[in-house]
Amino acid sequence: MTDRYAVFGFPIGHSLSPIIHRQFADQTGQQLSYEAQEVKPDVFNEALADFFKAGGKGVNCTVPLKELAYEAVDQLTQRAKFSGAVNTIKRLDDGSLLGDNTDGIGLLTDLCTNLGVVIDDQRVLVLGAGGASRGILGPLLEAKPRQLYLANRTVSKAKAMEVLFSSLGRIQSSSYEDLAGKQFDLIINATSASLSGSLPEIANGLLSPNGVCYDLAYSEQPTAFVCWGLQEGARLSVDGRGMLVEQAAHAFHLWRGVMPETSAVLKELK
């Protein structure tokens, strides 16, 4: 039987993950299938159990399932433990489930290697304190920014993350309103606002001259946040397709033991 993999999410119709993993499989000579499944949070555990009972080998989880996936697995990698969110699940030989989070390494690879963005000694703002931001805060702090602000509509959620990641570096939690008057060299949108075509509640003027905007979400048309960045004069304002490809490569490596080459896939998707 062909090894089965899938991505779970809600919504999921826009997902490029099946295309990416099929290209990785062709490139590396792996025999597998990969499909997108719409899974709502209230049936996530049941859908996960059914998939693996039917012989599934691995699952990616996207919005809004990453924190549920964290609770559902039997073992966690170190980076998944720190992030409190899981985007990649592997069924081990004994039937237990291993949870990993490849979002952070995927983001940093795209930002620093593919796009040439420097994070060291820069002022960084992350918007949103959900599962998406939890997956990227550790690697961002390890890249040694001068400042890292985490803004969220509910400030207490940002405060909780500030405490959680305090051993890796300093996070300054904030409401959106309290950002007024500050400027940042890199602004990352980790909210789900782009999925509904809207913006986080941010003011104009937050982006420094020559600043960079990066939206973890992606769509066929430029997201509202990417458009905002361009209007604010960003030298670079991009969506998360590059991160999607790079995190997928690390997930593929976890599942199959071979690291695919990403540049051809990136070129085709962009």
PDB file of C-alpha atoms in Angstrom, residues 83-270:
ATOM      1  CA  SER A  83       6.315  26.151  21.252  1.00  0.00           C
ATOM      2  CA  GLY A  84       3.273  24.510  22.819  1.00  0.00           C
ATOM      3  CA  ALA A  85       1.998  23.793  19.318  1.00  0.00           C
ATOM      4  CA  VAL A  86       2.426  20.930  16.842  1.00  0.00           C
ATOM      5  CA  ASN A  87       2.261  21.205  13.061  1.00  0.00           C
ATOM      6  CA  THR A  88       3.726  17.781  12.170  1.00  0.00           C
ATOM      7  CA  ILE A  89       2.708  14.382  13.536  1.00  0.00           C
ATOM      8  CA  LYS A  90       4.497  11.129  12.752  1.00  0.00           C
ATOM      9  CA  ARG A  91       3.200   7.662  13.575  1.00  0.00           C
ATOM     10  CA  LEU A  92       6.105   5.705  15.022  1.00  0.00           C
ATOM     11  CA  ASP A  93       6.689   1.970  14.523  1.00  0.00           C
ATOM     12  CA  ASP A  94       5.136   1.153  17.910  1.00  0.00           C
ATOM     13  CA  GLY A  95       1.944   3.032  16.991  1.00  0.00           C
ATOM     14  CA  SER A  96       2.615   6.048  19.205  1.00  0.00           C
ATOM     15  CA  LEU A  97       2.437   9.575  17.818  1.00  0.00           C
ATOM     16  CA  LEU A  98       5.379  11.981  17.756  1.00  0.00           C
ATOM     17  CA  GLY A  99       4.625  15.707  17.539  1.00  0.00           C
ATOM     18  CA  ASP A 100       7.055  18.239  16.064  1.00  0.00           C
ATOM     19  CA  ASN A 101       6.914  21.915  15.122  1.00  0.00           C
ATOM     20  CA  THR A 102       8.756  22.866  11.943  1.00  0.00           C
ATOM     21  CA  ASP A 103       7.211  26.340  11.612  1.00  0.00           C
ATOM     22  CA  GLY A 104      10.044  28.243  13.281  1.00  0.00           C
ATOM     23  CA  ILE A 105      12.853  26.665  11.285  1.00  0.00           C
ATOM     24  CA  GLY A 106      10.744  27.072   8.147  1.00  0.00           C
ATOM     25  CA  LEU A 107      10.236  30.793   8.783  1.00  0.00           C
ATOM     26  CA  LEU A 108      13.884  31.471   9.620  1.00  0.00           C
ATOM     27  CA  THR A 109      15.094  29.564   6.553  1.00  0.00           C
ATOM     28  CA  ASP A 110      12.828  31.568   4.273  1.00  0.00           C
ATOM     29  CA  LEU A 111      13.548  34.928   5.901  1.00  0.00           C
ATOM     30  CA  CYS A 112      17.302  34.622   6.338  1.00  0.00           C
ATOM     31  CA  THR A 113      18.430  32.202   3.617  1.00  0.00           C
ATOM     32  CA  ASN A 114      15.933  32.750   0.815  1.00  0.00           C
ATOM     33  CA  LEU A 115      15.137  36.446   1.323  1.00  0.00           C
ATOM     34  CA  GLY A 116      18.369  37.668   2.923  1.00  0.00           C
ATOM     35  CA  VAL A 117      16.632  39.343   5.881  1.00  0.00           C
ATOM     36  CA  VAL A 118      18.838  40.049   8.898  1.00  0.00           C
ATOM     37  CA  ILE A 119      17.224  39.602  12.328  1.00  0.00           C
ATOM     38  CA  ASP A 120      20.282  40.123  14.537  1.00  0.00           C
ATOM     39  CA  ASP A 121      20.028  43.495  16.364  1.00  0.00           C
ATOM     40  CA  GLN A 122      16.770  44.394  14.581  1.00  0.00           C
ATOM     41  CA  ARG A 123      13.463  45.557  16.066  1.00  0.00           C
ATOM     42  CA  VAL A 124      10.905  42.793  15.495  1.00  0.00           C
ATOM     43  CA  LEU A 125       7.128  42.850  16.013  1.00  0.00           C
ATOM     44  CA  VAL A 126       5.006  39.694  15.999  1.00  0.00           C
ATOM     45  CA  LEU A 127       1.241  40.162  15.687  1.00  0.00           C
ATOM     46  CA  GLY A 128      -0.902  37.512  17.364  1.00  0.00           C
ATOM     47  CA  ALA A 129      -0.375  35.209  20.343  1.00  0.00           C
ATOM     48  CA  GLY A 130      -1.925  31.960  19.097  1.00  0.00           C
ATOM     49  CA  GLY A 131      -0.465  28.654  17.962  1.00  0.00           C
ATOM     50  CA  ALA A 132       1.203  30.174  14.911  1.00  0.00           C
ATOM     51  CA  SER A 133       3.249  32.644  16.933  1.00  0.00           C
ATOM     52  CA  ARG A 134       4.152  30.025  19.540  1.00  0.00           C
ATOM     53  CA  GLY A 135       5.853  28.035  16.807  1.00  0.00           C
ATOM     54  CA  ILE A 136       8.122  30.891  15.713  1.00  0.00           C
ATOM     55  CA  LEU A 137       9.013  32.819  18.895  1.00  0.00           C
ATOM     56  CA  GLY A 138      11.822  30.489  20.010  1.00  0.00           C
ATOM     57  CA  PRO A 139      13.768  30.590  16.728  1.00  0.00           C
ATOM     58  CA  LEU A 140      13.202  34.357  16.455  1.00  0.00           C
ATOM     59  CA  LEU A 141      14.647  34.942  19.927  1.00  0.00           C
ATOM     60  CA  GLU A 142      17.614  32.683  19.122  1.00  0.00           C
ATOM     61  CA  ALA A 143      18.328  34.954  16.129  1.00  0.00           C
ATOM     62  CA  LYS A 144      19.114  37.753  18.661  1.00  0.00           C
ATOM     63  CA  PRO A 145      16.858  40.681  17.721  1.00  0.00           C
ATOM     64  CA  ARG A 146      17.431  43.968  19.556  1.00  0.00           C
ATOM     65  CA  GLN A 147      13.743  44.016  20.532  1.00  0.00           C
ATOM     66  CA  LEU A 148      10.919  41.517  20.157  1.00  0.00           C
ATOM     67  CA  TYR A 149       7.425  42.832  20.730  1.00  0.00           C
ATOM     68  CA  LEU A 150       4.439  40.480  20.818  1.00  0.00           C
ATOM     69  CA  ALA A 151       1.110  42.240  20.315  1.00  0.00           C
ATOM     70  CA  ASN A 152      -2.304  40.675  20.754  1.00  0.00           C
ATOM     71  CA  ARG A 153      -5.886  41.811  21.150  1.00  0.00           C
ATOM     72  CA  THR A 154      -5.986  39.996  24.511  1.00  0.00           C
ATOM     73  CA  VAL A 155      -2.803  41.201  26.195  1.00  0.00           C
ATOM     74  CA  SER A 156      -2.906  38.467  28.859  1.00  0.00           C
ATOM     75  CA  LYS A 157      -2.204  35.857  26.141  1.00  0.00           C
ATOM     76  CA  ALA A 158       0.866  37.782  25.014  1.00  0.00           C
ATOM     77  CA  LYS A 159       1.950  38.117  28.673  1.00  0.00           C
ATOM     78  CA  ALA A 160       1.692  34.344  29.111  1.00  0.00           C
ATOM     79  CA  MET A 161       4.012  33.823  26.142  1.00  0.00           C
ATOM     80  CA  GLU A 162       6.406  36.425  27.485  1.00  0.00           C
ATOM     81  CA  VAL A 163       6.761  34.284  30.631  1.00  0.00           C
ATOM     82  CA  LEU A 164       6.934  31.008  28.687  1.00  0.00           C
ATOM     83  CA  PHE A 165       9.822  32.129  26.474  1.00  0.00           C
ATOM     84  CA  SER A 166      11.682  34.219  29.064  1.00  0.00           C
ATOM     85  CA  SER A 167      14.579  31.746  29.267  1.00  0.00           C
ATOM     86  CA  LEU A 168      15.349  32.305  25.569  1.00  0.00           C
ATOM     87  CA  GLY A 169      15.230  36.089  25.570  1.00  0.00           C
ATOM     88  CA  ARG A 170      13.132  39.114  26.319  1.00  0.00           C
ATOM     89  CA  ILE A 171       9.655  39.532  24.833  1.00  0.00           C
ATOM     90  CA  GLN A 172       7.730  42.740  25.399  1.00  0.00           C
ATOM     91  CA  SER A 173       3.991  42.052  25.341  1.00  0.00           C
ATOM     92  CA  SER A 174       1.641  44.762  24.138  1.00  0.00           C
ATOM     93  CA  SER A 175      -1.843  45.600  22.969  1.00  0.00           C
ATOM     94  CA  TYR A 176      -2.216  46.804  19.397  1.00  0.00           C
ATOM     95  CA  GLU A 177      -3.096  50.283  20.654  1.00  0.00           C
ATOM     96  CA  ASP A 178       0.075  50.603  22.740  1.00  0.00           C
ATOM     97  CA  LEU A 179       2.263  50.091  19.663  1.00  0.00           C
ATOM     98  CA  ALA A 180       1.430  53.593  18.447  1.00  0.00           C
ATOM     99  CA  GLY A 181       4.559  55.719  18.059  1.00  0.00           C
ATOM    100  CA  LYS A 182       6.944  52.748  17.862  1.00  0.00           C
ATOM    101  CA  GLN A 183       8.713  51.494  14.732  1.00  0.00           C
ATOM    102  CA  PHE A 184       9.956  48.061  13.731  1.00  0.00           C
ATOM    103  CA  ASP A 185      12.367  46.717  11.132  1.00  0.00           C
ATOM    104  CA  LEU A 186      10.460  43.452  10.712  1.00  0.00           C
ATOM    105  CA  ILE A 187       6.728  42.950  11.289  1.00  0.00           C
ATOM    106  CA  ILE A 188       5.373  39.388  11.186  1.00  0.00           C
ATOM    107  CA  ASN A 189       1.656  38.733  10.995  1.00  0.00           C
ATOM    108  CA  ALA A 190       0.909  35.528  12.911  1.00  0.00           C
ATOM    109  CA  THR A 191      -2.824  36.228  13.279  1.00  0.00           C
ATOM    110  CA  SER A 192      -5.506  34.458  11.246  1.00  0.00           C
ATOM    111  CA  ALA A 193      -6.897  37.786   9.978  1.00  0.00           C
ATOM    112  CA  SER A 194      -5.612  37.220   6.445  1.00  0.00           C
ATOM    113  CA  LEU A 195      -7.725  34.069   6.114  1.00  0.00           C
ATOM    114  CA  SER A 196     -10.820  36.292   6.210  1.00  0.00           C
ATOM    115  CA  GLY A 197      -9.283  39.074   4.119  1.00  0.00           C
ATOM    116  CA  SER A 198      -8.881  41.445   7.052  1.00  0.00           C
ATOM    117  CA  LEU A 199      -6.054  43.164   8.940  1.00  0.00           C
ATOM    118  CA  PRO A 200      -5.005  43.014  12.588  1.00  0.00           C
ATOM    119  CA  GLU A 201      -5.954  46.217  14.419  1.00  0.00           C
ATOM    120  CA  ILE A 202      -2.667  47.991  13.753  1.00  0.00           C
ATOM    121  CA  ALA A 203      -1.986  51.663  13.104  1.00  0.00           C
ATOM    122  CA  ASN A 204      -0.057  53.088  10.188  1.00  0.00           C
ATOM    123  CA  GLY A 205       3.525  54.209  10.776  1.00  0.00           C
ATOM    124  CA  LEU A 206       4.770  51.116  12.619  1.00  0.00           C
ATOM    125  CA  LEU A 207       7.187  50.070   9.883  1.00  0.00           C
ATOM    126  CA  SER A 208      10.630  51.640   9.809  1.00  0.00           C
ATOM    127  CA  PRO A 209      12.148  52.918   6.545  1.00  0.00           C
ATOM    128  CA  ASN A 210      13.415  49.892   4.580  1.00  0.00           C
ATOM    129  CA  GLY A 211      11.371  47.636   6.857  1.00  0.00           C
ATOM    130  CA  VAL A 212      10.104  44.159   5.986  1.00  0.00           C
ATOM    131  CA  CYS A 213       6.597  42.708   6.377  1.00  0.00           C
ATOM    132  CA  TYR A 214       5.989  38.963   6.437  1.00  0.00           C
ATOM    133  CA  ASP A 215       2.567  37.303   6.597  1.00  0.00           C
ATOM    134  CA  LEU A 216       2.561  33.699   7.787  1.00  0.00           C
ATOM    135  CA  ALA A 217      -0.657  33.212   5.797  1.00  0.00           C
ATOM    136  CA  TYR A 218      -0.852  33.090   2.019  1.00  0.00           C
ATOM    137  CA  SER A 219      -3.492  33.271  -0.699  1.00  0.00           C
ATOM    138  CA  GLU A 220      -3.764  33.472  -4.480  1.00  0.00           C
ATOM    139  CA  GLN A 221      -3.982  37.264  -4.276  1.00  0.00           C
ATOM    140  CA  PRO A 222      -1.746  39.376  -1.998  1.00  0.00           C
ATOM    141  CA  THR A 223      -3.103  39.242   1.556  1.00  0.00           C
ATOM    142  CA  ALA A 224      -4.443  42.358   3.267  1.00  0.00           C
ATOM    143  CA  PHE A 225      -1.311  42.456   5.426  1.00  0.00           C
ATOM    144  CA  VAL A 226       1.043  42.176   2.436  1.00  0.00           C
ATOM    145  CA  CYS A 227      -0.850  45.055   0.807  1.00  0.00           C
ATOM    146  CA  TRP A 228      -0.599  47.065   4.034  1.00  0.00           C
ATOM    147  CA  GLY A 229       3.156  46.536   4.101  1.00  0.00           C
ATOM    148  CA  LEU A 230       3.520  47.759   0.530  1.00  0.00           C
ATOM    149  CA  GLN A 231       1.404  50.822   1.315  1.00  0.00           C
ATOM    150  CA  GLU A 232       3.644  51.504   4.323  1.00  0.00           C
ATOM    151  CA  GLY A 233       6.720  51.535   2.074  1.00  0.00           C
ATOM    152  CA  ALA A 234       8.182  48.121   2.933  1.00  0.00           C
ATOM    153  CA  ARG A 235      11.224  47.184   0.850  1.00  0.00           C
ATOM    154  CA  LEU A 236       9.859  43.653   1.033  1.00  0.00           C
ATOM    155  CA  SER A 237       6.299  42.563   1.872  1.00  0.00           C
ATOM    156  CA  VAL A 238       5.605  38.878   1.278  1.00  0.00           C
ATOM    157  CA  ASP A 239       3.256  36.094   2.254  1.00  0.00           C
ATOM    158  CA  GLY A 240       4.135  32.774   3.864  1.00  0.00           C
ATOM    159  CA  ARG A 241       4.580  30.580   0.791  1.00  0.00           C
ATOM    160  CA  GLY A 242       8.324  30.344   1.365  1.00  0.00           C
ATOM    161  CA  MET A 243       7.819  29.393   4.994  1.00  0.00           C
ATOM    162  CA  LEU A 244       5.204  26.851   3.915  1.00  0.00           C
ATOM    163  CA  VAL A 245       7.680  25.159   1.569  1.00  0.00           C
ATOM    164  CA  GLU A 246      10.564  25.213   4.065  1.00  0.00           C
ATOM    165  CA  GLN A 247       8.536  23.889   7.011  1.00  0.00           C
ATOM    166  CA  ALA A 248       7.128  21.215   4.691  1.00  0.00           C
ATOM    167  CA  ALA A 249      10.671  20.141   3.767  1.00  0.00           C
ATOM    168  CA  HIS A 250      11.502  19.583   7.441  1.00  0.00           C
ATOM    169  CA  ALA A 251       8.244  17.675   7.960  1.00  0.00           C
ATOM    170  CA  PHE A 252       9.037  15.521   4.921  1.00  0.00           C
ATOM    171  CA  HIS A 253      12.490  14.821   6.357  1.00  0.00           C
ATOM    172  CA  LEU A 254      10.971  13.745   9.675  1.00  0.00           C
ATOM    173  CA  TRP A 255       8.594  11.381   7.913  1.00  0.00           C
ATOM    174  CA  ARG A 256      10.801   9.966   5.163  1.00  0.00           C
ATOM    175  CA  GLY A 257      14.381  10.436   6.369  1.00  0.00           C
ATOM    176  CA  VAL A 258      15.421  12.437   3.295  1.00  0.00           C
ATOM    177  CA  MET A 259      15.656  16.232   2.969  1.00  0.00           C
ATOM    178  CA  PRO A 260      14.121  17.544  -0.268  1.00  0.00           C
ATOM    179  CA  GLU A 261      15.562  20.465  -2.193  1.00  0.00           C
ATOM    180  CA  THR A 262      13.225  23.457  -2.009  1.00  0.00           C
ATOM    181  CA  SER A 263      14.371  25.997  -4.602  1.00  0.00           C
ATOM    182  CA  ALA A 264      12.518  24.490  -7.592  1.00  0.00           C
ATOM    183  CA  VAL A 265       9.274  24.217  -5.592  1.00  0.00           C
ATOM    184  CA  LEU A 266       9.642  27.791  -4.334  1.00  0.00           C
ATOM    185  CA  LYS A 267      10.187  29.061  -7.848  1.00  0.00           C
ATOM    186  CA  GLU A 268       7.078  27.327  -9.143  1.00  0.00           C
ATOM    187  CA  LEU A 269       4.817  28.492  -6.297  1.00  0.00           C
ATOM    188  CA  LYS A 270       5.979  32.104  -6.448  1.00  0.00           C
TER     189      LYS A 270
END
